[in-house]
Amino acid sequence: MTERDRRRDDLVSDTPPAPYATDGTDFGGAVRYHYGVALKKFLKFFPVFLLLWVQLFVLHLDYLLPVAIVGMFGTVWTLFLLADRLSFTRKCSKVFRTYPLEFRTPVEKYGMESTHTLFLRFGDQGGTPFTLRAKHALGRGRWPAGITDGVWFAGDEPFGGAVIVPGSGELLFLQPRDWAARDEDRDSAGPERTEKAGRAGIKRPARR
């Protein structure tokens, strides 16, 4: 591991304790909370950018053009962030509604990308362990505090899944880092597991 990787591993989220149970008994509360946070973040910035954009058309003042351009890009960007956050929260919700939650420990940090992507491994994997790609439902690019102590996992590892981190209650959507490398595991999973993965939305690789 390089010094740069070590510094990234030290990037830990300062998220306060969740206002809902994080012991695997209330995934509905976690999902609702993440939907709410996504909407609050959107409403904090979207009206401001939208106002900067539309005032050019209302006031018809040419010198407002640079401000309007900033507003236009800001409006599009906040819409993109909202769609992304809602999408990953919905993906986690589908997994939780399909699979039971089970506690998995320990969790090994295996790296981080600048695209707010985390890589981890479950220490209790049988056979040859493989790395999972994790995306935070709200797009945060830091490790949830205490994640190495264990998480509540729902899913089927060759296909992916979702986790709730105890304490902070943060949601992560998981799929194998190297999707093609797990083809044999998925092919041998059988029709029942494959059908279940389809219902959970993890039968195919998600957008990164």
GROMACS .gro file of C-alpha atoms in nm:
model
  208
    1MET     CA    1   0.000   0.000   0.000
    2THR     CA    2   0.138   0.341  -0.099
    3GLU     CA    3   0.155   0.645   0.126
    4ARG     CA    4  -0.123   0.801  -0.080
    5ASP     CA    5  -0.344   0.496  -0.018
    6ARG     CA    6  -0.273   0.516   0.354
    7ARG     CA    7  -0.381   0.880   0.362
    8ARG     CA    8  -0.704   0.790   0.184
    9ASP     CA    9  -0.771   0.512   0.434
   10ASP     CA   10  -0.745   0.776   0.706
   11LEU     CA   11  -1.027   0.980   0.547
   12VAL     CA   12  -1.311   0.897   0.784
   13SER     CA   13  -1.658   1.046   0.769
   14ASP     CA   14  -1.760   1.273   1.057
   15THR     CA   15  -2.126   1.178   1.021
   16PRO     CA   16  -2.309   1.205   1.357
   17PRO     CA   17  -2.492   0.904   1.505
   18ALA     CA   18  -2.796   0.811   1.300
   19PRO     CA   19  -3.143   0.914   1.424
   20TYR     CA   20  -3.269   0.559   1.361
   21ALA     CA   21  -3.174   0.208   1.468
   22THR     CA   22  -2.857   0.083   1.300
   23ASP     CA   23  -2.862  -0.269   1.443
   24GLY     CA   24  -3.017  -0.424   1.134
   25THR     CA   25  -3.377  -0.390   1.254
   26ASP     CA   26  -3.479  -0.070   1.073
   27PHE     CA   27  -3.357  -0.050   0.716
   28GLY     CA   28  -3.672   0.145   0.632
   29GLY     CA   29  -3.565   0.424   0.865
   30ALA     CA   30  -3.221   0.433   0.703
   31VAL     CA   31  -3.369   0.454   0.354
   32ARG     CA   32  -3.617   0.729   0.447
   33TYR     CA   33  -3.342   0.928   0.616
   34HIS     CA   34  -3.115   0.910   0.311
   35TYR     CA   35  -3.399   1.016   0.082
   36GLY     CA   36  -3.463   1.310   0.314
   37VAL     CA   37  -3.098   1.418   0.325
   38ALA     CA   38  -3.074   1.401  -0.055
   39LEU     CA   39  -3.378   1.627  -0.091
   40LYS     CA   40  -3.256   1.872   0.174
   41LYS     CA   41  -2.918   1.906   0.001
   42PHE     CA   42  -3.097   1.962  -0.329
   43LEU     CA   43  -3.331   2.228  -0.192
   44LYS     CA   44  -3.041   2.409  -0.025
   45PHE     CA   45  -2.874   2.496  -0.356
   46PHE     CA   46  -3.119   2.440  -0.643
   47PRO     CA   47  -3.340   2.749  -0.585
   48VAL     CA   48  -3.031   2.973  -0.567
   49PHE     CA   49  -2.884   2.847  -0.894
   50LEU     CA   50  -3.224   2.854  -1.063
   51LEU     CA   51  -3.277   3.217  -0.960
   52LEU     CA   52  -2.934   3.314  -1.095
   53TRP     CA   53  -3.027   3.152  -1.425
   54VAL     CA   54  -3.381   3.280  -1.482
   55GLN     CA   55  -3.317   3.639  -1.375
   56LEU     CA   56  -3.146   3.699  -1.710
   57PHE     CA   57  -3.472   3.622  -1.892
   58VAL     CA   58  -3.681   3.825  -1.648
   59LEU     CA   59  -3.467   4.139  -1.625
   60HIS     CA   60  -3.317   4.128  -1.978
   61LEU     CA   61  -2.986   4.274  -1.861
   62ASP     CA   62  -2.690   4.160  -2.070
   63TYR     CA   63  -2.435   4.205  -1.791
   64LEU     CA   64  -2.611   3.928  -1.599
   65LEU     CA   65  -2.507   3.672  -1.862
   66PRO     CA   66  -2.199   3.540  -1.670
   67VAL     CA   67  -2.410   3.500  -1.356
   68ALA     CA   68  -2.681   3.325  -1.556
   69ILE     CA   69  -2.428   3.080  -1.700
   70VAL     CA   70  -2.312   2.993  -1.348
   71GLY     CA   71  -2.675   2.948  -1.250
   72MET     CA   72  -2.746   2.724  -1.548
   73PHE     CA   73  -2.454   2.491  -1.478
   74GLY     CA   74  -2.534   2.491  -1.107
   75THR     CA   75  -2.895   2.399  -1.177
   76VAL     CA   76  -2.795   2.108  -1.399
   77TRP     CA   77  -2.532   1.990  -1.152
   78THR     CA   78  -2.768   1.991  -0.853
   79LEU     CA   79  -3.026   1.797  -1.055
   80PHE     CA   80  -2.759   1.543  -1.147
   81LEU     CA   81  -2.652   1.503  -0.783
   82LEU     CA   82  -3.012   1.460  -0.671
   83ALA     CA   83  -3.078   1.192  -0.932
   84ASP     CA   84  -2.756   1.010  -0.840
   85ARG     CA   85  -2.828   1.013  -0.466
   86LEU     CA   86  -3.188   0.902  -0.510
   87SER     CA   87  -3.079   0.628  -0.749
   88PHE     CA   88  -2.824   0.472  -0.512
   89THR     CA   89  -3.061   0.500  -0.216
   90ARG     CA   90  -3.329   0.324  -0.421
   91LYS     CA   91  -3.079   0.051  -0.518
   92CYS     CA   92  -3.001  -0.009  -0.151
   93SER     CA   93  -3.371  -0.017  -0.068
   94LYS     CA   94  -3.441  -0.286  -0.330
   95VAL     CA   95  -3.164  -0.503  -0.188
   96PHE     CA   96  -3.289  -0.462   0.170
   97ARG     CA   97  -3.643  -0.557   0.065
   98THR     CA   98  -3.516  -0.873  -0.105
   99TYR     CA   99  -3.244  -1.010   0.125
  100PRO     CA  100  -3.225  -1.043   0.505
  101LEU     CA  101  -2.961  -0.841   0.686
  102GLU     CA  102  -2.672  -1.028   0.847
  103PHE     CA  103  -2.382  -0.891   1.046
  104ARG     CA  104  -2.044  -0.928   0.871
  105THR     CA  105  -1.715  -0.864   1.044
  106PRO     CA  106  -1.438  -0.770   1.008
  107VAL     CA  107  -1.436  -0.538   0.708
  108GLU     CA  108  -1.104  -0.470   0.540
  109LYS     CA  109  -1.042  -0.137   0.368
  110TYR     CA  110  -0.889  -0.219   0.033
  111GLY     CA  111  -0.858   0.119  -0.133
  112MET     CA  112  -1.034   0.428  -0.259
  113GLU     CA  113  -1.075   0.606  -0.592
  114SER     CA  114  -1.111   0.977  -0.653
  115THR     CA  115  -1.457   0.904  -0.795
  116HIS     CA  116  -1.589   0.859  -0.439
  117THR     CA  117  -1.561   0.483  -0.478
  118LEU     CA  118  -1.449   0.264  -0.187
  119PHE     CA  119  -1.309  -0.088  -0.215
  120LEU     CA  120  -1.349  -0.336   0.069
  121ARG     CA  121  -1.339  -0.703   0.159
  122PHE     CA  122  -1.528  -0.906   0.415
  123GLY     CA  123  -1.284  -1.084   0.641
  124ASP     CA  124  -1.514  -1.384   0.685
  125GLN     CA  125  -1.536  -1.473   0.315
  126GLY     CA  126  -1.493  -1.840   0.242
  127GLY     CA  127  -1.263  -1.961  -0.034
  128THR     CA  128  -1.076  -1.698  -0.232
  129PRO     CA  129  -1.178  -1.352  -0.103
  130PHE     CA  130  -1.264  -1.090  -0.361
  131THR     CA  131  -1.295  -0.716  -0.352
  132LEU     CA  132  -1.626  -0.532  -0.351
  133ARG     CA  133  -1.683  -0.188  -0.500
  134ALA     CA  134  -1.881   0.036  -0.262
  135LYS     CA  135  -2.068   0.355  -0.348
  136HIS     CA  136  -2.209   0.573  -0.072
  137ALA     CA  137  -2.579   0.640  -0.123
  138LEU     CA  138  -2.521   1.014  -0.073
  139GLY     CA  139  -2.200   1.028  -0.275
  140ARG     CA  140  -1.963   1.082   0.017
  141GLY     CA  141  -1.600   1.000  -0.052
  142ARG     CA  142  -1.485   0.902   0.296
  143TRP     CA  143  -1.483   0.581   0.494
  144PRO     CA  144  -1.776   0.554   0.738
  145ALA     CA  145  -1.648   0.563   1.095
  146GLY     CA  146  -1.618   0.219   1.252
  147ILE     CA  147  -1.673   0.029   0.927
  148THR     CA  148  -1.383  -0.208   0.998
  149ASP     CA  149  -1.568  -0.335   1.307
  150GLY     CA  150  -1.843  -0.479   1.090
  151VAL     CA  151  -2.155  -0.391   0.890
  152TRP     CA  152  -2.508  -0.516   0.835
  153PHE     CA  153  -2.501  -0.675   0.491
  154ALA     CA  154  -2.787  -0.777   0.263
  155GLY     CA  155  -2.722  -0.943  -0.070
  156ASP     CA  156  -2.533  -1.219  -0.246
  157GLU     CA  157  -2.162  -1.141  -0.282
  158PRO     CA  158  -2.101  -1.260  -0.643
  159PHE     CA  159  -2.386  -1.026  -0.745
  160GLY     CA  160  -2.347  -0.754  -0.484
  161GLY     CA  161  -2.562  -0.607  -0.212
  162ALA     CA  162  -2.593  -0.319   0.031
  163VAL     CA  163  -2.480  -0.245   0.385
  164ILE     CA  164  -2.580  -0.035   0.683
  165VAL     CA  165  -2.287   0.085   0.893
  166PRO     CA  166  -2.363   0.059   1.268
  167GLY     CA  167  -2.356   0.391   1.449
  168SER     CA  168  -2.357   0.635   1.159
  169GLY     CA  169  -2.622   0.439   0.970
  170GLU     CA  170  -2.460   0.519   0.635
  171LEU     CA  171  -2.572   0.316   0.333
  172LEU     CA  172  -2.331   0.165   0.082
  173PHE     CA  173  -2.425  -0.012  -0.241
  174LEU     CA  174  -2.187  -0.298  -0.327
  175GLN     CA  175  -2.094  -0.497  -0.634
  176PRO     CA  176  -1.781  -0.697  -0.723
  177ARG     CA  177  -1.491  -0.476  -0.826
  178ASP     CA  178  -1.411  -0.706  -1.118
  179TRP     CA  179  -1.753  -0.814  -1.240
  180ALA     CA  180  -1.623  -1.047  -1.512
  181ALA     CA  181  -1.396  -1.230  -1.268
  182ARG     CA  182  -1.703  -1.353  -1.076
  183ASP     CA  183  -1.886  -1.487  -1.383
  184GLU     CA  184  -1.820  -1.846  -1.279
  185ASP     CA  185  -1.965  -1.785  -0.932
  186ARG     CA  186  -2.280  -1.632  -1.078
  187ASP     CA  187  -2.317  -1.901  -1.345
  188SER     CA  188  -2.307  -2.169  -1.074
  189ALA     CA  189  -2.541  -1.981  -0.841
  190GLY     CA  190  -2.852  -2.159  -0.967
  191PRO     CA  191  -3.185  -2.020  -1.090
  192GLU     CA  192  -3.323  -1.932  -0.746
  193ARG     CA  193  -3.029  -1.712  -0.647
  194THR     CA  194  -3.013  -1.557  -0.993
  195GLU     CA  195  -3.385  -1.475  -0.988
  196LYS     CA  196  -3.350  -1.324  -0.642
  197ALA     CA  197  -3.058  -1.110  -0.756
  198GLY     CA  198  -3.274  -0.989  -1.044
  199ARG     CA  199  -3.549  -0.881  -0.805
  200ALA     CA  200  -3.290  -0.698  -0.596
  201GLY     CA  201  -3.148  -0.515  -0.898
  202ILE     CA  202  -2.800  -0.668  -0.871
  203LYS     CA  203  -2.814  -0.929  -1.147
  204ARG     CA  204  -2.616  -0.697  -1.375
  205PRO     CA  205  -2.339  -0.446  -1.300
  206ALA     CA  206  -2.466  -0.105  -1.202
  207ARG     CA  207  -2.337   0.224  -1.334
  208ARG     CA  208  -2.019   0.321  -1.152
   0.00000   0.00000   0.00000
